[in-house]
Coordinates of C-alpha atoms in Angstrom, one line a residue:
M1 CA -39.1 54.5 8.7
E2 CA -35.8 54.4 6.8
G3 CA -35.2 57.6 5.0
Q4 CA -37.5 59.8 7.2
T5 CA -36.1 62.9 8.9
F6 CA -35.9 63.3 12.7
Y7 CA -34.5 66.3 14.5
T8 CA -32.2 65.5 17.4
A9 CA -29.7 67.5 19.3
S10 CA -26.9 65.1 18.6
P11 CA -26.3 61.8 16.8
T12 CA -28.3 59.1 18.5
T13 CA -28.1 55.3 18.7
A14 CA -30.9 53.2 20.3
T15 CA -31.6 49.5 20.6
L16 CA -35.1 48.3 19.9
S17 CA -36.9 45.5 21.8
D18 CA -36.3 43.0 19.0
G19 CA -32.6 43.7 19.1
D20 CA -32.4 45.9 16.0
V21 CA -30.2 49.0 16.3
V22 CA -31.5 52.4 15.3
M23 CA -28.8 55.0 14.3
V24 CA -29.8 58.6 13.8
G25 CA -27.1 60.9 12.3
S26 CA -26.7 64.6 12.9
S27 CA -28.5 65.4 9.7
G28 CA -31.5 63.4 10.9
A29 CA -31.1 60.4 8.5
L30 CA -32.2 57.2 10.2
L31 CA -30.8 53.7 9.5
I32 CA -32.0 50.5 11.0
Q33 CA -29.4 47.8 11.4
Q34 CA -30.9 44.3 11.9
T35 CA -29.3 41.9 14.3
P36 CA -28.0 38.7 12.6
T37 CA -30.3 35.8 13.2
E38 CA -27.4 33.2 13.3
D39 CA -23.7 32.9 14.0
P40 CA -21.7 35.0 11.5
T41 CA -19.5 32.0 10.8
K42 CA -22.6 30.2 9.4
Q43 CA -23.4 33.0 7.0
P44 CA -22.4 32.8 3.3
I45 CA -19.2 34.5 2.4
T46 CA -19.9 37.6 0.3
G47 CA -17.5 38.4 -2.5
V48 CA -16.5 34.8 -3.1
T49 CA -18.5 32.6 -5.5
P50 CA -19.3 29.0 -4.7
Q51 CA -16.8 27.9 -7.4
D52 CA -14.1 30.0 -5.8
Y53 CA -14.8 28.5 -2.4
V54 CA -14.6 24.9 -3.7
L55 CA -11.5 25.8 -5.5
G56 CA -9.8 27.3 -2.5
A57 CA -11.0 24.7 0.2
F58 CA -11.1 21.3 -1.6
V59 CA -9.8 21.2 -5.1
P60 CA -6.0 21.5 -4.5
T61 CA -5.9 18.8 -1.8
F62 CA -8.2 16.6 -3.8
I63 CA -6.1 16.9 -7.0
A64 CA -2.9 16.2 -5.0
V65 CA -4.4 13.1 -3.5
L66 CA -5.5 11.8 -6.9
F67 CA -2.1 12.7 -8.3
S68 CA -0.3 10.5 -5.9
I69 CA -2.2 7.3 -6.7
P70 CA -0.6 6.4 -10.1
W71 CA 2.9 6.8 -8.7
H72 CA 2.2 4.6 -5.7
L73 CA 0.9 1.9 -8.1
L74 CA 3.9 2.3 -10.4
A75 CA 6.4 2.0 -7.5
S76 CA 4.6 -1.1 -6.2
A77 CA 4.6 -2.8 -9.6
I78 CA 8.3 -2.0 -10.1
K79 CA 9.2 -3.4 -6.6
E80 CA 7.3 -6.6 -7.3
L81 CA 8.8 -7.3 -10.7
E82 CA 12.4 -6.1 -10.0
P83 CA 13.6 -9.7 -9.2
F84 CA 12.5 -10.9 -12.6
Y85 CA 14.1 -7.9 -14.4
Q86 CA 17.4 -8.8 -12.6
L87 CA 17.0 -12.5 -13.5
H88 CA 16.6 -11.7 -17.2
H89 CA 20.1 -10.2 -17.5
A90 CA 22.2 -11.7 -20.3
D91 CA 24.5 -12.9 -17.6
S92 CA 23.4 -14.6 -14.4
V93 CA 22.8 -12.7 -11.2
L94 CA 23.4 -13.5 -7.5
A95 CA 20.6 -14.8 -5.3
E96 CA 20.8 -11.8 -3.0
E97 CA 20.2 -9.6 -6.0
S98 CA 17.2 -11.5 -7.4
I99 CA 15.3 -14.4 -5.9
A100 CA 16.2 -13.3 -2.3
L101 CA 15.1 -9.7 -2.8
N102 CA 12.5 -8.5 -0.4
Y103 CA 11.1 -5.1 -1.6
R104 CA 7.4 -5.8 -1.4
S105 CA 7.1 -6.3 2.4
T106 CA 9.4 -3.4 3.3
I107 CA 8.2 0.2 3.7
N108 CA 9.0 2.6 0.9
L109 CA 11.8 4.5 2.7
I110 CA 13.7 1.3 3.6
A111 CA 13.2 -0.1 0.1
I112 CA 14.7 3.1 -1.4
F113 CA 17.9 2.8 0.7
N114 CA 18.2 -1.0 -0.1
A115 CA 17.8 -0.2 -3.8
I116 CA 20.5 2.5 -3.7
R117 CA 22.9 0.0 -2.0
K118 CA 22.1 -2.7 -4.6
R119 CA 22.1 -0.2 -7.5
H120 CA 18.6 -1.1 -8.5
Y121 CA 18.0 2.4 -9.9
L122 CA 14.4 2.0 -11.1
V123 CA 13.3 0.8 -7.6
W124 CA 14.8 3.8 -5.7
W125 CA 13.8 6.1 -8.6
S126 CA 10.1 5.2 -8.5
G127 CA 10.1 4.9 -4.7
L128 CA 11.6 8.4 -4.4
L129 CA 8.9 9.8 -6.7
S130 CA 6.2 8.1 -4.7
L131 CA 7.6 9.4 -1.5
I132 CA 8.1 13.0 -2.7
I133 CA 4.6 13.2 -4.2
L134 CA 3.1 12.3 -0.7
A135 CA 4.3 15.8 0.3
L136 CA 2.0 17.4 -2.3
A137 CA -1.3 16.9 -0.3
P138 CA -0.1 18.7 2.9
L139 CA 1.4 21.5 0.8
A140 CA -1.7 21.9 -1.4
S141 CA -3.9 22.3 1.7
E142 CA -2.0 25.5 2.5
T143 CA -1.3 26.8 -1.1
V144 CA -4.8 28.0 -2.1
F145 CA -7.2 29.4 0.4
I146 CA -9.8 32.1 1.1
G147 CA -8.0 35.2 2.2
F148 CA -9.2 38.7 3.1
I149 CA -8.0 42.0 1.8
G150 CA -8.2 45.1 4.0
G151 CA -9.8 45.4 7.4
G152 CA -8.2 44.5 10.7
R153 CA -6.7 41.2 12.0
C154 CA -9.0 38.5 10.8
T155 CA -9.6 35.6 13.1
V156 CA -12.4 33.2 14.0
V157 CA -13.0 35.1 17.3
S158 CA -13.2 38.5 15.7
G159 CA -15.7 37.3 13.1
R160 CA -15.9 38.3 9.5
D161 CA -16.9 41.9 10.2
G162 CA -13.3 42.9 10.7
C163 CA -11.9 40.7 7.9
G164 CA -12.2 43.0 4.9
T165 CA -13.1 41.7 1.4
P166 CA -12.7 37.9 0.9
R167 CA -10.6 36.8 -2.1
L168 CA -9.2 33.5 -3.5
S169 CA -5.6 33.7 -2.4
V170 CA -2.3 31.8 -2.9
Y171 CA 0.5 31.3 -0.3
P172 CA 3.6 32.0 -2.4
V173 CA 6.1 29.8 -0.5
A174 CA 3.9 26.8 -0.6
A175 CA 3.1 27.4 -4.3
R176 CA 6.8 27.6 -5.2
A177 CA 7.4 24.3 -3.3
V178 CA 4.6 22.6 -5.2
Q179 CA 5.9 24.0 -8.5
G180 CA 9.4 22.6 -7.6
I181 CA 8.1 19.2 -6.8
L182 CA 6.0 19.0 -9.9
S183 CA 8.9 20.1 -12.1
F184 CA 11.2 17.5 -10.5
V185 CA 8.5 14.8 -10.9
A186 CA 8.0 15.7 -14.6
V187 CA 11.7 15.3 -15.4
M188 CA 12.1 12.1 -13.4
T189 CA 9.0 10.5 -14.8
F190 CA 10.1 11.1 -18.4
A191 CA 13.5 9.5 -17.7
L192 CA 11.8 6.6 -15.8
A193 CA 9.4 5.9 -18.7
I194 CA 12.4 5.6 -21.1
A195 CA 14.2 3.3 -18.7
I196 CA 11.1 1.1 -18.3
M197 CA 10.6 0.7 -22.0
R198 CA 14.2 -0.6 -22.4
R199 CA 13.8 -3.4 -19.8
K200 CA 12.6 -6.9 -20.2
S201 CA 11.3 -9.2 -17.5
G202 CA 11.6 -12.5 -19.4
V203 CA 8.1 -13.7 -18.3
C204 CA 5.0 -14.0 -20.5
A205 CA 2.4 -14.0 -17.8
N206 CA 2.0 -12.5 -14.3
P207 CA 4.6 -14.5 -12.3
L208 CA 3.4 -13.3 -8.9
S209 CA 1.0 -16.2 -8.2
I210 CA 2.1 -19.6 -6.9
A211 CA 1.2 -21.2 -10.3
G212 CA 3.2 -18.5 -12.1
L213 CA 6.3 -19.3 -10.2
A214 CA 5.7 -23.0 -10.6
T215 CA 5.8 -22.7 -14.4
L216 CA 9.3 -21.1 -14.2
F217 CA 10.6 -23.5 -11.5
Q218 CA 11.2 -26.6 -13.6
D219 CA 15.0 -26.9 -13.9
Q220 CA 16.0 -30.1 -12.0
R221 CA 19.3 -28.6 -10.9
L222 CA 17.5 -25.6 -9.5
I223 CA 14.9 -27.8 -7.7
E224 CA 17.7 -29.8 -6.0
D225 CA 19.4 -26.6 -5.0
F226 CA 16.4 -25.8 -2.9
R227 CA 15.9 -29.3 -1.6
R228 CA 19.3 -29.0 0.0
L229 CA 18.0 -26.3 2.3
S230 CA 16.4 -26.9 5.6
P231 CA 12.7 -27.7 4.9
Y232 CA 11.8 -25.5 7.9
S233 CA 14.0 -22.4 7.3
A234 CA 12.9 -19.8 9.8
S235 CA 12.7 -16.7 7.5
S236 CA 13.4 -15.3 4.1
K237 CA 16.6 -13.9 5.4
D238 CA 17.8 -17.4 6.4
I239 CA 17.0 -18.7 2.9
G240 CA 18.8 -15.8 1.3
A241 CA 21.9 -16.4 3.5
A242 CA 21.9 -20.1 2.6
L243 CA 21.8 -19.2 -1.1
R244 CA 24.4 -16.5 -1.0
G245 CA 26.9 -16.8 -3.8
H246 CA 24.6 -18.9 -6.0
R247 CA 23.8 -17.4 -9.4
Y248 CA 20.5 -17.6 -11.3
R249 CA 18.8 -16.4 -14.5
I250 CA 15.6 -16.6 -16.6
G251 CA 16.0 -17.9 -20.1
T252 CA 16.6 -21.0 -22.2
Y253 CA 18.6 -23.8 -20.5
N254 CA 19.5 -27.4 -21.1
E255 CA 17.6 -30.0 -19.2
T256 CA 19.5 -33.0 -17.6
D257 CA 18.4 -35.1 -20.7
G258 CA 19.8 -32.4 -23.1
S259 CA 16.5 -31.0 -24.2
L260 CA 15.9 -27.2 -24.2
S261 CA 13.5 -25.6 -21.8
Y262 CA 12.6 -22.0 -20.7
G263 CA 12.4 -20.7 -17.1
M264 CA 14.6 -20.1 -14.1
T265 CA 17.9 -22.0 -13.9
I266 CA 20.9 -22.1 -11.6
M267 CA 24.3 -21.3 -13.1
P268 CA 27.4 -23.4 -12.2
T269 CA 29.7 -21.6 -9.9
D270 CA 33.2 -22.3 -8.6
A271 CA 31.7 -24.6 -6.0
M272 CA 30.0 -26.8 -8.6
Q273 CA 31.1 -29.0 -11.4
V274 CA 29.3 -30.7 -14.3
D275 CA 29.8 -34.4 -15.2
A276 CA 29.6 -36.1 -18.7
D277 CA 25.8 -36.8 -18.2
R278 CA 25.2 -33.0 -17.7
R279 CA 24.4 -33.6 -14.0
T280 CA 25.7 -30.9 -11.7
F281 CA 27.5 -31.8 -8.5
S282 CA 28.6 -29.5 -5.7
L283 CA 32.1 -29.9 -4.4
D284 CA 30.8 -30.6 -0.9
G285 CA 29.4 -33.9 -2.2
K286 CA 25.7 -32.9 -2.3
K287 CA 24.4 -33.8 -5.7
Y288 CA 21.6 -32.2 -7.8
A289 CA 19.7 -35.3 -9.0
S290 CA 16.5 -35.6 -10.9
V291 CA 13.0 -34.8 -9.5
A292 CA 12.2 -38.5 -9.2
V293 CA 14.6 -39.4 -6.4
N294 CA 13.3 -40.8 -3.2
A295 CA 15.9 -39.2 -0.9
V296 CA 18.5 -36.5 -1.0
D297 CA 21.9 -36.8 0.6
E298 CA 22.7 -35.1 3.9
H299 CA 19.3 -33.4 4.5
P300 CA 19.3 -31.7 7.9
A301 CA 16.8 -33.1 10.4
P302 CA 13.5 -31.1 10.3
T303 CA 13.4 -28.6 13.1
R304 CA 10.2 -26.7 13.6
R305 CA 10.4 -23.0 14.3
K306 CA 7.9 -20.5 15.6
P307 CA 5.6 -19.3 12.8
S308 CA 6.5 -15.9 11.5
S309 CA 4.2 -12.9 11.1
S310 CA 4.4 -9.5 9.6
P311 CA 4.9 -6.5 12.0
W312 CA 2.1 -4.6 10.3
V313 CA -0.6 -7.1 11.4
H314 CA 0.9 -8.0 14.8
P315 CA -1.7 -7.4 17.5
A316 CA 0.6 -4.9 19.3
T317 CA 1.1 -2.8 16.2
V318 CA -2.6 -2.9 15.4
M319 CA -3.6 -1.9 19.0
I320 CA -1.2 1.1 18.9
F321 CA -2.7 2.2 15.6
A322 CA -6.2 1.8 17.1
L323 CA -5.3 4.0 20.0
F324 CA -4.0 6.6 17.6
V325 CA -7.3 6.5 15.6
C326 CA -9.4 6.7 18.8
G327 CA -7.4 9.7 20.0
L328 CA -7.8 11.5 16.6
E329 CA -11.5 10.8 16.5
A330 CA -12.0 12.1 20.0
L331 CA -10.0 15.3 19.2
V332 CA -12.0 16.0 16.1
I333 CA -15.3 15.6 17.9
Y334 CA -14.1 17.7 20.9
Y335 CA -13.0 20.5 18.5
N336 CA -16.5 20.4 16.9
R337 CA -18.5 20.4 20.1
V338 CA -16.5 22.5 22.5
G339 CA -15.5 26.1 21.8
A340 CA -13.6 26.9 25.0
N341 CA -10.7 29.3 25.1
T342 CA -8.0 26.6 25.5
P343 CA -4.4 26.4 24.1
F344 CA -5.6 23.7 21.6
E345 CA -8.5 26.0 20.4
R346 CA -6.1 28.9 20.0
F347 CA -3.7 26.7 18.1
M348 CA -6.5 25.5 15.8
D349 CA -7.7 29.1 15.2
S350 CA -4.2 30.6 14.9
E351 CA -4.6 31.2 11.1
T352 CA -0.9 30.5 10.7
F353 CA 0.8 28.3 8.1
G354 CA 1.0 24.7 9.3
V355 CA -2.4 23.9 11.0
S356 CA -4.0 22.5 7.8
F357 CA -0.6 21.1 6.8
L358 CA -0.4 19.1 10.1
F359 CA -3.9 17.6 9.8
T360 CA -3.3 16.7 6.1
L361 CA 0.0 15.1 7.1
I362 CA -1.8 13.0 9.7
G363 CA -4.2 11.8 6.9
V364 CA -1.2 10.8 4.8
I365 CA 0.3 8.8 7.7
L366 CA -3.1 7.0 8.2
K367 CA -3.2 6.2 4.5
M368 CA 0.4 4.9 4.5
Y369 CA -0.2 2.5 7.4
W370 CA -3.6 1.3 6.2
S371 CA -2.0 0.7 2.7
L372 CA 0.7 -1.5 4.3
L373 CA -2.0 -3.3 6.2
D374 CA -4.1 -3.8 3.0
D375 CA -1.1 -4.9 1.0
E376 CA -0.1 -7.4 3.6
L377 CA -3.6 -9.0 3.8
R378 CA -4.0 -9.1 0.0
S379 CA -0.6 -10.7 -0.5
M380 CA -1.4 -13.4 2.2
E381 CA -4.9 -14.2 1.0
P382 CA -3.9 -17.1 -1.3
Y383 CA -1.9 -18.7 1.6
R384 CA -4.7 -18.1 4.1
K385 CA -7.0 -20.1 1.8
L386 CA -4.4 -22.8 1.4
L387 CA -4.0 -23.1 5.1
Q388 CA -7.7 -23.8 5.5
N389 CA -7.2 -26.9 3.2
D390 CA -9.2 -27.9 0.1
A391 CA -8.8 -24.6 -1.7
K392 CA -9.8 -24.1 -5.3
A393 CA -7.1 -23.1 -7.8
T394 CA -8.8 -19.7 -8.5
D395 CA -8.7 -18.9 -4.8
S396 CA -5.1 -20.1 -4.1
I397 CA -2.4 -21.0 -6.5
L398 CA -3.8 -18.9 -9.4
L399 CA -4.5 -15.8 -7.3
A400 CA -1.9 -13.1 -7.8
P401 CA -2.0 -10.4 -5.2
H402 CA -3.5 -7.2 -6.5
S403 CA -1.1 -4.2 -6.4
N404 CA -3.8 -1.7 -5.4
P405 CA -7.0 -1.6 -3.2
F406 CA -9.3 -0.6 -6.1
T407 CA -9.0 -3.8 -8.1
G408 CA -8.4 -5.7 -4.8
F409 CA -11.8 -4.5 -3.5
F410 CA -13.8 -5.7 -6.5
H411 CA -12.0 -9.0 -6.7
S412 CA -12.4 -9.8 -3.0
L413 CA -16.1 -8.8 -3.2
S414 CA -16.8 -10.9 -6.2
H415 CA -15.1 -13.9 -4.6
G416 CA -16.9 -13.5 -1.3
H417 CA -13.8 -12.4 0.7
L418 CA -15.7 -9.9 2.7
F419 CA -13.0 -9.0 5.2
N420 CA -10.4 -8.3 2.5
A421 CA -13.0 -6.3 0.6
Y422 CA -13.8 -4.2 3.7
I423 CA -10.1 -3.5 4.4
S424 CA -9.6 -2.5 0.7
L425 CA -12.7 -0.2 0.9
V426 CA -11.3 1.6 3.9
A427 CA -7.9 1.9 2.1
I428 CA -9.8 3.6 -0.8
L429 CA -11.7 5.9 1.7
C430 CA -8.3 7.1 3.0
E431 CA -8.1 9.3 -0.1
P432 CA -11.1 11.4 0.8
L433 CA -10.1 11.3 4.4
I434 CA -7.0 13.4 3.6
V435 CA -9.2 16.0 1.9
A436 CA -11.6 16.1 4.9
L437 CA -8.9 16.4 7.5
A438 CA -7.4 19.3 5.6
N439 CA -10.7 21.2 6.3
I440 CA -11.0 20.4 10.0
P441 CA -9.2 23.6 11.2
F442 CA -11.9 26.3 11.1
K443 CA -11.0 29.6 9.5
P444 CA -12.9 32.9 8.9
G445 CA -13.1 32.0 5.2
T446 CA -14.7 28.6 6.0
I447 CA -18.4 27.9 5.3
F448 CA -19.8 26.3 8.4
K449 CA -21.8 23.7 6.6
A450 CA -18.7 22.6 4.6
Y451 CA -16.8 22.4 7.9
Q452 CA -19.5 20.2 9.4
V453 CA -19.5 17.9 6.4
A454 CA -15.7 17.5 6.6
T455 CA -15.9 16.8 10.3
W456 CA -18.5 14.1 10.1
I457 CA -16.8 12.5 7.0
T458 CA -13.6 12.3 9.1
V459 CA -15.5 10.8 12.0
A460 CA -17.2 8.2 9.9
I461 CA -14.1 7.0 8.1
L462 CA -12.1 6.8 11.4
F463 CA -15.0 4.8 12.8
M464 CA -14.8 2.4 9.9
M465 CA -11.1 2.0 10.6
L466 CA -11.9 1.0 14.1
I467 CA -14.5 -1.5 12.9
G468 CA -11.9 -3.0 10.6
I469 CA -9.3 -3.2 13.4
I470 CA -11.9 -4.9 15.8
W471 CA -12.8 -7.3 12.9
M472 CA -9.2 -8.1 12.4
L473 CA -8.5 -8.8 16.0
C474 CA -11.6 -11.0 16.4
R475 CA -11.1 -12.8 13.1
K476 CA -10.6 -16.5 13.3
K477 CA -6.9 -17.3 13.4
T478 CA -5.5 -19.6 10.8
P479 CA -2.4 -21.7 11.4
G480 CA 0.8 -19.8 10.8
M481 CA 3.6 -20.5 8.4
I482 CA 7.2 -21.2 9.3
C483 CA 8.5 -19.0 6.5
R484 CA 6.5 -16.2 5.1
P485 CA 6.4 -15.9 1.3
E486 CA 8.2 -12.6 1.1
T487 CA 10.6 -13.5 -1.6
I488 CA 10.7 -15.7 -4.7
A489 CA 13.1 -18.0 -2.9
S490 CA 10.7 -18.5 0.0
V491 CA 7.9 -19.5 -2.4
L492 CA 10.2 -21.9 -4.3
L493 CA 11.2 -23.6 -1.1
S494 CA 7.6 -24.4 -0.4
L495 CA 7.3 -25.9 -3.9
C496 CA 10.6 -27.8 -4.3
G497 CA 9.3 -31.1 -2.9
C498 CA 5.6 -31.0 -3.9
H499 CA 3.9 -33.6 -6.1
M500 CA 2.1 -31.0 -8.3
L501 CA 5.2 -29.2 -9.6
G502 CA 5.8 -31.4 -12.6
E503 CA 2.3 -30.7 -13.9
F504 CA 3.3 -27.1 -14.7
K505 CA 6.2 -28.1 -17.0
G506 CA 6.0 -26.5 -20.4
M507 CA 3.8 -23.6 -19.3
A508 CA 6.5 -20.9 -18.9
L509 CA 5.8 -19.3 -22.3
M510 CA 2.0 -19.4 -22.1
D511 CA -0.1 -16.3 -21.5
R512 CA -2.0 -16.0 -18.3
R513 CA -5.5 -16.8 -19.7
R514 CA -4.4 -20.1 -21.4
R515 CA -2.4 -21.2 -18.3
D516 CA -5.2 -20.5 -15.9
E517 CA -7.8 -22.3 -18.1
I518 CA -5.6 -25.4 -18.1
V519 CA -5.1 -25.3 -14.3
K520 CA -8.8 -24.8 -13.7
G521 CA -9.5 -27.8 -16.0
W522 CA -7.6 -30.1 -13.7
D523 CA -10.4 -29.4 -11.0
K524 CA -8.0 -30.1 -8.1
R525 CA -7.9 -28.9 -4.6
Y526 CA -4.8 -27.5 -2.9
A527 CA -3.5 -26.9 0.6
M528 CA -0.5 -25.8 2.6
G529 CA 0.8 -27.9 5.3
V530 CA 3.2 -30.7 6.2
F531 CA 3.7 -33.5 3.7
I532 CA 6.2 -36.1 2.6
G533 CA 7.7 -34.7 -0.6
V534 CA 8.7 -36.6 -3.8
D535 CA 12.2 -36.6 -2.4
G536 CA 11.1 -38.5 0.7
V537 CA 11.7 -35.6 3.1
E538 CA 9.0 -34.2 5.4
R539 CA 8.6 -30.5 4.6
E540 CA 6.2 -27.6 4.8
G541 CA 4.9 -26.3 1.5
V542 CA 2.1 -26.1 -1.0
D543 CA 0.7 -29.2 -2.7
E544 CA -2.5 -31.0 -3.7
S545 CA -4.8 -31.5 -0.7
M546 CA -4.5 -35.3 -1.0
F547 CA -0.8 -35.2 -0.1
V548 CA -1.0 -32.8 2.8
R549 CA -1.1 -34.6 6.2
T550 CA -1.5 -31.8 8.7
P551 CA -2.0 -28.0 8.5
A552 CA 1.1 -25.8 8.8
R553 CA 1.6 -24.6 12.4

């Protein structure tokens, strides 16, 4: 019928039985306009190629998320190794500036302020970069988008008919902010790389495992310095306070018999003096004897304290996070299933700057908390195995915590640590979660299928988080530790009286592979609990299983 001529008195419009609209102009030309068979929001966007759509909806946020990963890993590595960099100074360094440092278990913002106060420039430098780069993902979600040129006011309610021509668009303010952040990061990274190349840690192998610290902890004066502390010190902060004013370093030192060794050593201070036999005495009468003594003067009576725990894995904190995840999941499902004209719906469909930014920011917050949770569990895994008694060396004293969930996932999976592997897997999935959350707010330029995929990816990952939380809360509890291994000093305190310590003598300059092969060749089992140390004092610490009497409580 189209193109045929009909003579009418005036222009006519008629609706056919199938819903099609017939329009006849004054000249008699006829046009049939077919009714859309599906929701306009589900139709493809004309004028924008699939490549343009992917570039506008997913690529900027995806690149920003990937871009943040290396800086997070760099900041974590610098925080972990900063005590060793400080100890390798030509001069000695105070305990509170080295072995009592606690950067690893603190959140990035607090670590930055502590580093500024202590003038540890690389820590606050790398931490600041890691923190600033987190802002890239929320900004990127608003920087590039599918915009419309011409037409009326384009909203989800009005549909695409009044939106004009779709085009790949850029929001100038967000783009300038991204450019500023990237320029700042480029300059700071260049300076940071130069500073890192000029530093030396003084260690030949990864020192973050229990065995790695044991190889450096062989100076008899240093051992006795820790034996003077309460064997049941309540926290790393208490240990740091007891060691305040003591000075330490990593390097070559003279043993009590005059021989040369390499490792950590304590430097004499005004409160100490050295006798003719090279034995160091403190002026308060407490002597630093050899490792073979059966008792140490004036040890305080052991007083058990309540086991400590991290706030990130405390049941109350985990439950609050679980409620937040449940609320977010319910909100996403509600927005997907209900299209009522509510204030929330109008806010989501407002098309103003900030909606995608807000949802992306929520994803970044989820990632930050889950990363803290994952870091905590990975750092505590060697001690969890030790607290279960009869642990192999590879699962305990040789296990250095992985600094990222990627390597942590494969290591945990290969060793049968399914819970840790699952938590690391969810930490990895937090990266695509940020991209999916950025595409939850529906826009006229959104392809409906892409929106549905983003919605159900979000729901699936949030559900996996809830499974991990339930698993964590129902997981069999192991006995707690009196002092958490948050600092080098807290680990050394758990080793100062153990029987196995002398076996690591002479390994400080070995590479990791050779050291680990020797330790594995001993084929011994290790545990953490209460034992009578070589100094005759009951203490809590790490030792061979045969010496541990009861599990730590």
